[in-house]
Amino acid sequence: MKKFLLAVGLLSIAGTAMAAGKSCDDVKADIDAKIKAKGVSSYTLEAVDKGSAADGKVVGTCEGGTKEIVYKRG
């Protein structure tokens, strides 16, 4: 019975961690690799609060959808 409760507890913790979403650094690294593969060399990627991307293109989300990754060509 103790093993069963331990397993249920661990699964609930794992589910909470997965629901939190990927970290912004991980998402930015994935997007960065895709952009570099297309031969683009002058750009920036920035993680900002959701809805505050005024002067760039939103190319991804992170932190469970609370932040957006903004691409700016430069």
Tab-separated table of N, CA, C and O in Angstrom:
chain	number	residue	atom	x	y	z
A	1	MET	N	0.815	-1.193	0.000
A	1	MET	CA	0.000	0.000	0.000
A	1	MET	C	0.859	1.257	0.000
A	1	MET	O	0.544	2.220	-0.675
A	2	LYS	N	1.967	1.225	0.740
A	2	LYS	CA	2.853	2.383	0.788
A	2	LYS	C	3.470	2.638	-0.589
A	2	LYS	O	3.623	3.786	-0.993
A	3	LYS	N	3.808	1.564	-1.291
A	3	LYS	CA	4.394	1.723	-2.623
A	3	LYS	C	3.380	2.333	-3.589
A	3	LYS	O	3.720	3.159	-4.419
A	4	PHE	N	2.128	1.928	-3.455
A	4	PHE	CA	1.076	2.473	-4.307
A	4	PHE	C	0.911	3.974	-4.062
A	4	PHE	O	0.834	4.759	-5.007
A	5	LEU	N	0.867	4.395	-2.820
A	5	LEU	CA	0.732	5.812	-2.489
A	5	LEU	C	1.943	6.608	-2.968
A	5	LEU	O	1.801	7.732	-3.448
A	6	LEU	N	3.113	6.020	-2.844
A	6	LEU	CA	4.325	6.677	-3.328
A	6	LEU	C	4.264	6.855	-4.843
A	6	LEU	O	4.570	7.923	-5.368
A	7	ALA	N	3.815	5.832	-5.547
A	7	ALA	CA	3.708	5.917	-7.008
A	7	ALA	C	2.696	6.983	-7.418
A	7	ALA	O	2.953	7.766	-8.334
A	8	VAL	N	1.566	7.036	-6.746
A	8	VAL	CA	0.549	8.041	-7.060
A	8	VAL	C	1.104	9.444	-6.792
A	8	VAL	O	0.914	10.362	-7.594
A	9	GLY	N	1.816	9.609	-5.712
A	9	GLY	CA	2.413	10.906	-5.383
A	9	GLY	C	3.431	11.347	-6.412
A	9	GLY	O	3.451	12.504	-6.847
A	10	LEU	N	4.285	10.431	-6.844
A	10	LEU	CA	5.292	10.760	-7.839
A	10	LEU	C	4.671	11.092	-9.189
A	10	LEU	O	5.127	12.006	-9.887
A	11	LEU	N	3.639	10.370	-9.565
A	11	LEU	CA	2.961	10.660	-10.829
A	11	LEU	C	2.273	12.018	-10.804
A	11	LEU	O	2.264	12.726	-11.810
A	12	SER	N	1.722	12.403	-9.680
A	12	SER	CA	1.064	13.710	-9.615
A	12	SER	C	2.089	14.832	-9.698
A	12	SER	O	1.839	15.862	-10.319
A	13	ILE	N	3.254	14.637	-9.118
A	13	ILE	CA	4.320	15.640	-9.217
A	13	ILE	C	4.813	15.730	-10.656
A	13	ILE	O	5.006	16.827	-11.187
A	14	ALA	N	4.989	14.609	-11.318
A	14	ALA	CA	5.446	14.604	-12.700
A	14	ALA	C	4.421	15.273	-13.610
A	14	ALA	O	4.777	16.013	-14.525
A	15	GLY	N	3.158	15.045	-13.373
A	15	GLY	CA	2.111	15.674	-14.177
A	15	GLY	C	2.106	17.183	-14.021
A	15	GLY	O	1.918	17.918	-14.979
A	16	THR	N	2.346	17.660	-12.815
A	16	THR	CA	2.408	19.096	-12.563
A	16	THR	C	3.595	19.715	-13.284
A	16	THR	O	3.485	20.785	-13.868
A	17	ALA	N	4.729	19.043	-13.271
A	17	ALA	CA	5.918	19.566	-13.940
A	17	ALA	C	5.711	19.620	-15.451
A	17	ALA	O	6.126	20.566	-16.107
A	18	MET	N	5.052	18.630	-16.026
A	18	MET	CA	4.815	18.617	-17.461
A	18	MET	C	3.804	19.686	-17.858
A	18	MET	O	3.914	20.286	-18.919
A	19	ALA	N	2.845	19.957	-17.010
A	19	ALA	CA	1.836	20.960	-17.319
A	19	ALA	C	2.417	22.363	-17.291
A	19	ALA	O	1.878	23.280	-17.892
A	20	ALA	N	3.539	22.547	-16.597
A	20	ALA	CA	4.163	23.861	-16.505
A	20	ALA	C	4.742	24.302	-17.839
A	20	ALA	O	4.958	25.478	-18.062
A	21	GLY	N	4.998	23.401	-18.744
A	21	GLY	CA	5.526	23.756	-20.061
A	21	GLY	C	7.041	23.817	-20.059
A	21	GLY	O	7.687	23.731	-19.027
A	22	LYS	N	7.577	23.990	-21.254
A	22	LYS	CA	9.024	24.059	-21.397
A	22	LYS	C	9.538	25.406	-20.919
A	22	LYS	O	8.844	26.412	-21.005
A	23	SER	N	10.781	25.407	-20.467
A	23	SER	CA	11.384	26.665	-20.055
A	23	SER	C	11.659	27.530	-21.285
A	23	SER	O	11.813	27.027	-22.403
A	24	CYS	N	11.727	28.823	-21.078
A	24	CYS	CA	11.963	29.747	-22.191
A	24	CYS	C	13.324	29.501	-22.836
A	24	CYS	O	13.468	29.630	-24.056
A	25	ASP	N	14.319	29.139	-22.041
A	25	ASP	CA	15.641	28.871	-22.604
A	25	ASP	C	15.606	27.675	-23.557
A	25	ASP	O	16.238	27.701	-24.616
A	26	ASP	N	14.862	26.640	-23.196
A	26	ASP	CA	14.746	25.466	-24.066
A	26	ASP	C	14.038	25.807	-25.375
A	26	ASP	O	14.472	25.403	-26.454
A	27	VAL	N	12.956	26.559	-25.275
A	27	VAL	CA	12.200	26.928	-26.474
A	27	VAL	C	13.036	27.834	-27.368
A	27	VAL	O	13.079	27.662	-28.582
A	28	LYS	N	13.724	28.803	-26.756
A	28	LYS	CA	14.573	29.702	-27.540
A	28	LYS	C	15.681	28.929	-28.252
A	28	LYS	O	16.003	29.219	-29.406
A	29	ALA	N	16.258	27.945	-27.595
A	29	ALA	CA	17.320	27.140	-28.211
A	29	ALA	C	16.785	26.358	-29.414
A	29	ALA	O	17.446	26.280	-30.454
A	30	ASP	N	15.584	25.792	-29.287
A	30	ASP	CA	14.970	25.062	-30.402
A	30	ASP	C	14.707	25.983	-31.593
A	30	ASP	O	15.021	25.658	-32.741
A	31	ILE	N	14.138	27.155	-31.314
A	31	ILE	CA	13.826	28.108	-32.378
A	31	ILE	C	15.108	28.638	-33.003
A	31	ILE	O	15.207	28.777	-34.226
A	32	ASP	N	16.102	28.917	-32.180
A	32	ASP	CA	17.393	29.415	-32.660
A	32	ASP	C	18.028	28.435	-33.646
A	32	ASP	O	18.533	28.832	-34.700
A	33	ALA	N	17.967	27.156	-33.319
A	33	ALA	CA	18.547	26.137	-34.200
A	33	ALA	C	17.822	26.100	-35.549
A	33	ALA	O	18.456	25.983	-36.603
A	34	LYS	N	16.492	26.243	-35.524
A	34	LYS	CA	15.718	26.224	-36.774
A	34	LYS	C	16.033	27.450	-37.636
A	34	LYS	O	16.137	27.347	-38.857
A	35	ILE	N	16.181	28.599	-37.002
A	35	ILE	CA	16.476	29.824	-37.754
A	35	ILE	C	17.870	29.754	-38.363
A	35	ILE	O	18.066	30.097	-39.530
A	36	LYS	N	18.840	29.298	-37.585
A	36	LYS	CA	20.214	29.176	-38.097
A	36	LYS	C	20.285	28.174	-39.243
A	36	LYS	O	21.048	28.357	-40.185
A	37	ALA	N	19.479	27.120	-39.176
A	37	ALA	CA	19.467	26.110	-40.238
A	37	ALA	C	18.973	26.698	-41.559
A	37	ALA	O	19.330	26.210	-42.630
A	38	LYS	N	18.189	27.773	-41.485
A	38	LYS	CA	17.694	28.436	-42.696
A	38	LYS	C	18.671	29.482	-43.214
A	38	LYS	O	18.404	30.139	-44.207
A	39	GLY	N	19.795	29.674	-42.520
A	39	GLY	CA	20.831	30.587	-42.990
A	39	GLY	C	20.687	32.022	-42.522
A	39	GLY	O	21.420	32.898	-42.976
A	40	VAL	N	19.776	32.300	-41.616
A	40	VAL	CA	19.604	33.660	-41.103
A	40	VAL	C	20.689	33.923	-40.065
A	40	VAL	O	20.957	33.090	-39.213
A	41	SER	N	21.335	35.105	-40.153
A	41	SER	CA	22.434	35.367	-39.237
A	41	SER	C	22.214	36.562	-38.313
A	41	SER	O	22.792	36.625	-37.243
A	42	SER	N	21.396	37.512	-38.688
A	42	SER	CA	21.229	38.713	-37.879
A	42	SER	C	19.800	38.810	-37.351
A	42	SER	O	18.895	39.266	-38.051
A	43	TYR	N	19.598	38.397	-36.095
A	43	TYR	CA	18.276	38.401	-35.472
A	43	TYR	C	18.424	38.299	-33.966
A	43	TYR	O	19.506	38.003	-33.452
A	44	THR	N	17.346	38.566	-33.260
A	44	THR	CA	17.320	38.358	-31.817
A	44	THR	C	16.052	37.599	-31.441
A	44	THR	O	15.021	37.722	-32.107
A	45	LEU	N	16.149	36.825	-30.394
A	45	LEU	CA	15.007	36.139	-29.798
A	45	LEU	C	14.909	36.606	-28.358
A	45	LEU	O	15.906	36.603	-27.644
A	46	GLU	N	13.717	37.000	-27.953
A	46	GLU	CA	13.545	37.518	-26.608
A	46	GLU	C	12.276	36.931	-25.992
A	46	GLU	O	11.240	36.842	-26.663
A	47	ALA	N	12.356	36.541	-24.732
A	47	ALA	CA	11.180	36.057	-24.005
A	47	ALA	C	10.538	37.243	-23.298
A	47	ALA	O	11.198	37.948	-22.543
A	48	VAL	N	9.260	37.485	-23.579
A	48	VAL	CA	8.533	38.602	-22.973
A	48	VAL	C	7.218	38.086	-22.405
A	48	VAL	O	6.766	36.996	-22.743
A	49	ASP	N	6.606	38.886	-21.547
A	49	ASP	CA	5.292	38.519	-21.011
A	49	ASP	C	4.282	38.446	-22.147
A	49	ASP	O	4.357	39.217	-23.105
A	50	LYS	N	3.346	37.535	-22.027
A	50	LYS	CA	2.338	37.340	-23.074
A	50	LYS	C	1.569	38.638	-23.320
A	50	LYS	O	1.126	39.298	-22.392
A	51	GLY	N	1.462	38.993	-24.599
A	51	GLY	CA	0.724	40.188	-24.977
A	51	GLY	C	1.536	41.452	-25.067
A	51	GLY	O	1.024	42.492	-25.444
A	52	SER	N	2.825	41.404	-24.741
A	52	SER	CA	3.627	42.624	-24.767
A	52	SER	C	4.609	42.668	-25.934
A	52	SER	O	5.537	43.461	-25.927
A	53	ALA	N	4.400	41.843	-26.952
A	53	ALA	CA	5.283	41.812	-28.121
A	53	ALA	C	4.827	42.855	-29.132
A	53	ALA	O	4.098	42.568	-30.061
A	54	ALA	N	5.281	44.103	-28.953
A	54	ALA	CA	4.812	45.189	-29.808
A	54	ALA	C	5.602	45.306	-31.110
A	54	ALA	O	5.038	45.612	-32.145
A	55	ASP	N	6.888	45.073	-31.064
A	55	ASP	CA	7.711	45.345	-32.243
A	55	ASP	C	8.466	44.112	-32.750
A	55	ASP	O	9.603	44.196	-33.161
A	56	GLY	N	7.826	42.982	-32.722
A	56	GLY	CA	8.436	41.762	-33.238
A	56	GLY	C	7.371	40.740	-33.561
A	56	GLY	O	6.178	40.962	-33.354
A	57	LYS	N	7.824	39.611	-34.082
A	57	LYS	CA	6.904	38.533	-34.446
A	57	LYS	C	6.972	37.436	-33.384
A	57	LYS	O	8.053	36.953	-33.049
A	58	VAL	N	5.830	37.046	-32.864
A	58	VAL	CA	5.774	35.966	-31.877
A	58	VAL	C	5.999	34.644	-32.607
A	58	VAL	O	5.279	34.317	-33.536
A	59	VAL	N	7.034	33.911	-32.183
A	59	VAL	CA	7.379	32.650	-32.843
A	59	VAL	C	7.276	31.449	-31.917
A	59	VAL	O	7.565	30.329	-32.325
A	60	GLY	N	6.868	31.664	-30.672
A	60	GLY	CA	6.713	30.549	-29.742
A	60	GLY	C	6.225	31.015	-28.389
A	60	GLY	O	6.170	32.212	-28.116
A	61	THR	N	5.848	30.055	-27.563
A	61	THR	CA	5.426	30.350	-26.197
A	61	THR	C	6.188	29.443	-25.239
A	61	THR	O	6.689	28.383	-25.625
A	62	CYS	N	6.251	29.862	-23.985
A	62	CYS	CA	6.958	29.073	-22.974
A	62	CYS	C	6.366	29.364	-21.598
A	62	CYS	O	5.457	30.180	-21.478
A	63	GLU	N	6.916	28.704	-20.592
A	63	GLU	CA	6.472	28.879	-19.215
A	63	GLU	C	4.970	28.653	-19.077
A	63	GLU	O	4.265	29.408	-18.437
A	64	GLY	N	4.479	27.610	-19.733
A	64	GLY	CA	3.065	27.264	-19.634
A	64	GLY	C	2.145	28.256	-20.328
A	64	GLY	O	0.989	28.395	-19.956
A	65	GLY	N	2.658	28.983	-21.334
A	65	GLY	CA	1.845	29.929	-22.083
A	65	GLY	C	1.810	31.328	-21.504
A	65	GLY	O	1.121	32.193	-22.018
A	66	THR	N	2.570	31.584	-20.431
A	66	THR	CA	2.565	32.911	-19.819
A	66	THR	C	3.550	33.857	-20.481
A	66	THR	O	3.468	35.067	-20.287
A	67	LYS	N	4.499	33.313	-21.255
A	67	LYS	CA	5.487	34.145	-21.943
A	67	LYS	C	5.500	33.788	-23.417
A	67	LYS	O	5.109	32.696	-23.812
A	68	GLU	N	5.971	34.730	-24.230
A	68	GLU	CA	6.079	34.527	-25.671
A	68	GLU	C	7.522	34.769	-26.106
A	68	GLU	O	8.223	35.596	-25.533
A	69	ILE	N	7.944	34.030	-27.133
A	69	ILE	CA	9.258	34.240	-27.721
A	69	ILE	C	9.058	35.153	-28.930
A	69	ILE	O	8.270	34.841	-29.823
A	70	VAL	N	9.766	36.281	-28.923
A	70	VAL	CA	9.613	37.278	-29.979
A	70	VAL	C	10.873	37.288	-30.853
A	70	VAL	O	11.993	37.356	-30.334
A	71	TYR	N	10.649	37.242	-32.153
A	71	TYR	CA	11.727	37.271	-33.154
A	71	TYR	C	11.809	38.680	-33.735
A	71	TYR	O	10.797	39.258	-34.132
A	72	LYS	N	13.026	39.210	-33.759
A	72	LYS	CA	13.267	40.514	-34.382
A	72	LYS	C	14.445	40.376	-35.330
A	72	LYS	O	15.510	39.896	-34.944
A	73	ARG	N	14.237	40.768	-36.554
A	73	ARG	CA	15.312	40.723	-37.558
A	73	ARG	C	16.166	41.956	-37.366
A	73	ARG	O	15.667	43.048	-37.190
A	74	GLY	N	17.460	41.769	-37.390
A	74	GLY	CA	18.304	42.931	-37.151
A	74	GLY	C	19.531	42.866	-37.868
A	74	GLY	O	20.426	43.192	-38.280
